[in-house]
Coordinates of C-alpha atoms in Angstrom, one line a residue:
X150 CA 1.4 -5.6 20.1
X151 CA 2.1 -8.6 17.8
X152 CA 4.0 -5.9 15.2
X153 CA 5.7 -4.1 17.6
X154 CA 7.5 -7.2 19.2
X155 CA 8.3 -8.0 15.7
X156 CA 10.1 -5.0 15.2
X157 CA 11.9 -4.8 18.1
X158 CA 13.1 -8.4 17.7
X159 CA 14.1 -8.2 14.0
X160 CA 11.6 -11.2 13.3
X161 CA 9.6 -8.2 10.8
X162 CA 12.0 -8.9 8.5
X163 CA 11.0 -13.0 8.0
X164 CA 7.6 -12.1 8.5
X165 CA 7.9 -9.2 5.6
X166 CA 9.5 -11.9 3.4
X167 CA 7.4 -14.6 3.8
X168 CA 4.2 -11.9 3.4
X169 CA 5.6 -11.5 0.0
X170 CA 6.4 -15.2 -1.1
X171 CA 2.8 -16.2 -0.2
X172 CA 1.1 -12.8 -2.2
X173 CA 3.8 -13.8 -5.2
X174 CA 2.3 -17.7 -4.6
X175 CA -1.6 -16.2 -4.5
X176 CA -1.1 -14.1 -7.7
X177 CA 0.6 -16.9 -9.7
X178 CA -2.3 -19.4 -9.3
X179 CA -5.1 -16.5 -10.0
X180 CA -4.3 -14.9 -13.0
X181 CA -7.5 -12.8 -12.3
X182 CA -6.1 -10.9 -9.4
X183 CA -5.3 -7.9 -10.8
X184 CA -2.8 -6.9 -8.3
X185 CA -2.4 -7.0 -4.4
X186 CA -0.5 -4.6 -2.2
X187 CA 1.8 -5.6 1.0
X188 CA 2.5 -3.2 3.5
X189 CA 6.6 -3.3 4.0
X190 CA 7.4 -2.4 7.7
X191 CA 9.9 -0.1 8.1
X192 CA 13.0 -1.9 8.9
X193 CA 12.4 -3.8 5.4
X194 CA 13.5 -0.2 3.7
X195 CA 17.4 -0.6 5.2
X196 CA 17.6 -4.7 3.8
X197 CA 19.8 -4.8 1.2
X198 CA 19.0 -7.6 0.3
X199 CA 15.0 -7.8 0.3
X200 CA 15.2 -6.0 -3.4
X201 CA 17.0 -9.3 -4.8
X202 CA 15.1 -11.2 -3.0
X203 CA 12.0 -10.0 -4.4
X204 CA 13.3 -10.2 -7.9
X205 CA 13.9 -14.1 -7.1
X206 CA 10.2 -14.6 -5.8
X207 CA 8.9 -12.7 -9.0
X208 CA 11.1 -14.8 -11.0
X209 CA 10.2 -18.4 -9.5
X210 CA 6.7 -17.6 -9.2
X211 CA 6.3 -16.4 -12.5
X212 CA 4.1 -13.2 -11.5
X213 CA 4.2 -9.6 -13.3
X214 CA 5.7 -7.3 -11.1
X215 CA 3.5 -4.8 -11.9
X216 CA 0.8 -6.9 -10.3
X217 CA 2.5 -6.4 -6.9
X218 CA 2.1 -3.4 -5.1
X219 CA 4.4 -2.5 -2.3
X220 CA 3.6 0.1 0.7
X221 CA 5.5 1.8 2.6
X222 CA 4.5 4.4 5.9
X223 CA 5.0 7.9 4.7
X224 CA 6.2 8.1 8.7
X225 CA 9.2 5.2 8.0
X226 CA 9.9 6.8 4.4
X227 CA 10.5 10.2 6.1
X228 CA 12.7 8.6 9.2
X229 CA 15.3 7.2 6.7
X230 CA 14.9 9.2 3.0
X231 CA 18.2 7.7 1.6
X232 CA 17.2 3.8 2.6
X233 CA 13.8 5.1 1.4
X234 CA 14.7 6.3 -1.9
X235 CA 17.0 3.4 -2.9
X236 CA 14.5 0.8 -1.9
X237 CA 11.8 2.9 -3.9
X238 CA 14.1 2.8 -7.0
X239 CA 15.1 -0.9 -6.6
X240 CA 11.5 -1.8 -6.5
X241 CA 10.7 0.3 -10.0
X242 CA 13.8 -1.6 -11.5
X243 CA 11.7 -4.5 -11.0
X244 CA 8.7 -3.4 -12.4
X245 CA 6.5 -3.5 -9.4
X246 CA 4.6 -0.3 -7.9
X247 CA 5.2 1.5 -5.0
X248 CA 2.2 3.3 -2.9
X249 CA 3.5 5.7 0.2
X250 CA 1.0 5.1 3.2
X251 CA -0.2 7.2 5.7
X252 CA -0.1 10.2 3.5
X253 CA -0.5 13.4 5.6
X254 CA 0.4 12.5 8.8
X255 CA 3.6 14.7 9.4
X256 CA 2.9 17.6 7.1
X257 CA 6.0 18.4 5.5
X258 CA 4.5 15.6 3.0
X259 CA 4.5 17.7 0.5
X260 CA 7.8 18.5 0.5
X261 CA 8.8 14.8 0.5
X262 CA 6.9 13.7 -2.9
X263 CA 9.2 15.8 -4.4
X264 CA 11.9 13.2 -2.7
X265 CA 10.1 10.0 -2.8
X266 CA 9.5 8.7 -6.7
X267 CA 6.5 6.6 -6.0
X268 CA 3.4 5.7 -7.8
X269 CA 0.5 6.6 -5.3
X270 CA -0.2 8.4 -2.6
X271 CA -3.1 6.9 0.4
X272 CA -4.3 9.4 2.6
X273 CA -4.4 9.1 6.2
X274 CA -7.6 8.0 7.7
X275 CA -7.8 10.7 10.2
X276 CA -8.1 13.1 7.1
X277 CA -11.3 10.4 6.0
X278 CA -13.4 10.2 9.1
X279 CA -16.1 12.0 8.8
X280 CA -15.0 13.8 5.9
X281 CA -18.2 14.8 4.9
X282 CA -18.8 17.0 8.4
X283 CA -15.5 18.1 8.4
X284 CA -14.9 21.5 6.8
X285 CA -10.7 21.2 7.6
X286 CA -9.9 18.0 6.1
X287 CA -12.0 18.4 3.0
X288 CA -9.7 21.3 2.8
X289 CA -6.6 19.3 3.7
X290 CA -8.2 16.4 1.2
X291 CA -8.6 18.2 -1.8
X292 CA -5.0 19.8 -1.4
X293 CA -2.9 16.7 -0.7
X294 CA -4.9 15.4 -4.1
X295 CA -4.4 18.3 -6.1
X296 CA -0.6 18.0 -5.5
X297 CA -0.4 14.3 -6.0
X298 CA -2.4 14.9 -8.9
X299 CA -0.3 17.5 -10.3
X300 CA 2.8 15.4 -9.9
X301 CA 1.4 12.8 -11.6
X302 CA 0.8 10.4 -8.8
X303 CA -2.5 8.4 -8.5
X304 CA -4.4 8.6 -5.1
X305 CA -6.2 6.3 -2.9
X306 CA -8.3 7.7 0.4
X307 CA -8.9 4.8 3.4
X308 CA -11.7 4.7 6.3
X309 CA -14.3 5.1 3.5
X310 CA -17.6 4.6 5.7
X311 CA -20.9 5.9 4.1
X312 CA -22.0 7.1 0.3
X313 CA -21.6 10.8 1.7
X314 CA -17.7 10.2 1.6
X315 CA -17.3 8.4 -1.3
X316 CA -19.2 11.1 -3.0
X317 CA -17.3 13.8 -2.1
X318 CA -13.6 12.0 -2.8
X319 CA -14.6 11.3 -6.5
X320 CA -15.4 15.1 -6.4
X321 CA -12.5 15.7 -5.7
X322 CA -10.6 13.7 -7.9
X323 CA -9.7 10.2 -5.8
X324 CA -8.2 7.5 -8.3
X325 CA -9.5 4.4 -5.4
X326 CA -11.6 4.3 -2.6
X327 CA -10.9 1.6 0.6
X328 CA -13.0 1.2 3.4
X329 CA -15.8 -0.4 5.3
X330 CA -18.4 0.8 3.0
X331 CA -17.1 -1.1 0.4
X332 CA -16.2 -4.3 2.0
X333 CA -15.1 -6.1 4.7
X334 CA -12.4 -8.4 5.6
X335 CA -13.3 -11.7 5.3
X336 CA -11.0 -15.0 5.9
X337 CA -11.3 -17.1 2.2
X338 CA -12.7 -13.7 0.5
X339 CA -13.9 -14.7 -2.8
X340 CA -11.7 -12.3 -4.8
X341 CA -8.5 -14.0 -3.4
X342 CA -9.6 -17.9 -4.2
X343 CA -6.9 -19.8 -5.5
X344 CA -8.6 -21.1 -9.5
X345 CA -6.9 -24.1 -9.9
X346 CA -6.5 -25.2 -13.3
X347 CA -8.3 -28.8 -14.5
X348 CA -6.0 -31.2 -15.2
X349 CA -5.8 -33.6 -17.9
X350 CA -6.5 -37.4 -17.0
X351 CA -4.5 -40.3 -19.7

């Protein structure tokens, strides 16, 4: 409910920005972060001006853009291609990566990554569930990742639950895995401390 009101309001847009300063503040005092991903909400891909002001916050905070990942819904992407696609270039221009979400959900996706330059592809969870009892979507699984393959895209599968799944998605190819069976949310999660650095006493 919390999103949606956002949306409607326009208030997505401050909370999208101010997502991004505190990764961008995260990453820059953990250098052993690797990278993070932020989910952009769809009315983030028609700002104009959410490009530049990325570029500032990579700038001031001194972070590699390549350590930031940014998301977007396959379902938003699709709704506006053009806004899509120039948000999607802006972001390689700075050097970050960009992961299209929800993959498989209206299935003229692969038509679209033909459209849509991005880095990675993450399946839909509905595809996941139960994977491993699920004749269709292993199907449907090892298809959408033999395209993304193909084109050169890496692939991440969600609502990973039990070994049985896991299993079968690194037969199939999977790049990355997310999902319960891995870990769980946690407030102050250990991989996301802040490592201050000492410092020195005269």
């Amino acid at each position: 409910r919390f999103i949606q009101l956002a949306e409607k309001s326009g208030r997505i847009l401050d909370i999208d920005r101010w997502v991004i300063h505190e990764v961008l503040r995260m990453l820059s005092h953990n250098p052993a972060i690797p990278s993070i991903a932020v989910n952009l909400s769809g009315r983030s891909l028609s700002e104009p001006g959410l490009p530049t002001f990325i570029g500032n916050e990579l700038r001031d905070s001194g972070v590699d853009p390549a350590r930031l990942i940014v998301e977007i819904t396959e379902t938003a992407a699709v709704s506006d291609l053009h806004d899509a696609q120039h948000m999607i270039e802006a972001l390689h221009q700075l050097g970050c990566s960009v992961c299209l979400d929800d993959f498989g959900v209206g299935f003229a996706s692969f038509a679209y990554l033909k459209h849509l330059d991005v880095d990675t592809i993450k399946i839909d969870g509905i595809f996941i569930h139960d994977l491993s009892n699920d004749h269709d979507n292993q199907v449907f699984v090892q298809a959408m990742v033999s395209v993304a393959l193909g084109l050169g895209k890496s692939v991440v599968a969600e609502y990973v639950e039990d070994s049985k799944t896991l299993d079968l998605l690194r037969r199939f190819g999977v790049d990355l895995v997310q999902g319960f069976y891995l870990d769980r949310p946690a407030i102050d999660h250990p991989a996301l401390q802040i490592q201050r650095s000492p410092t020195a006493e005269g």
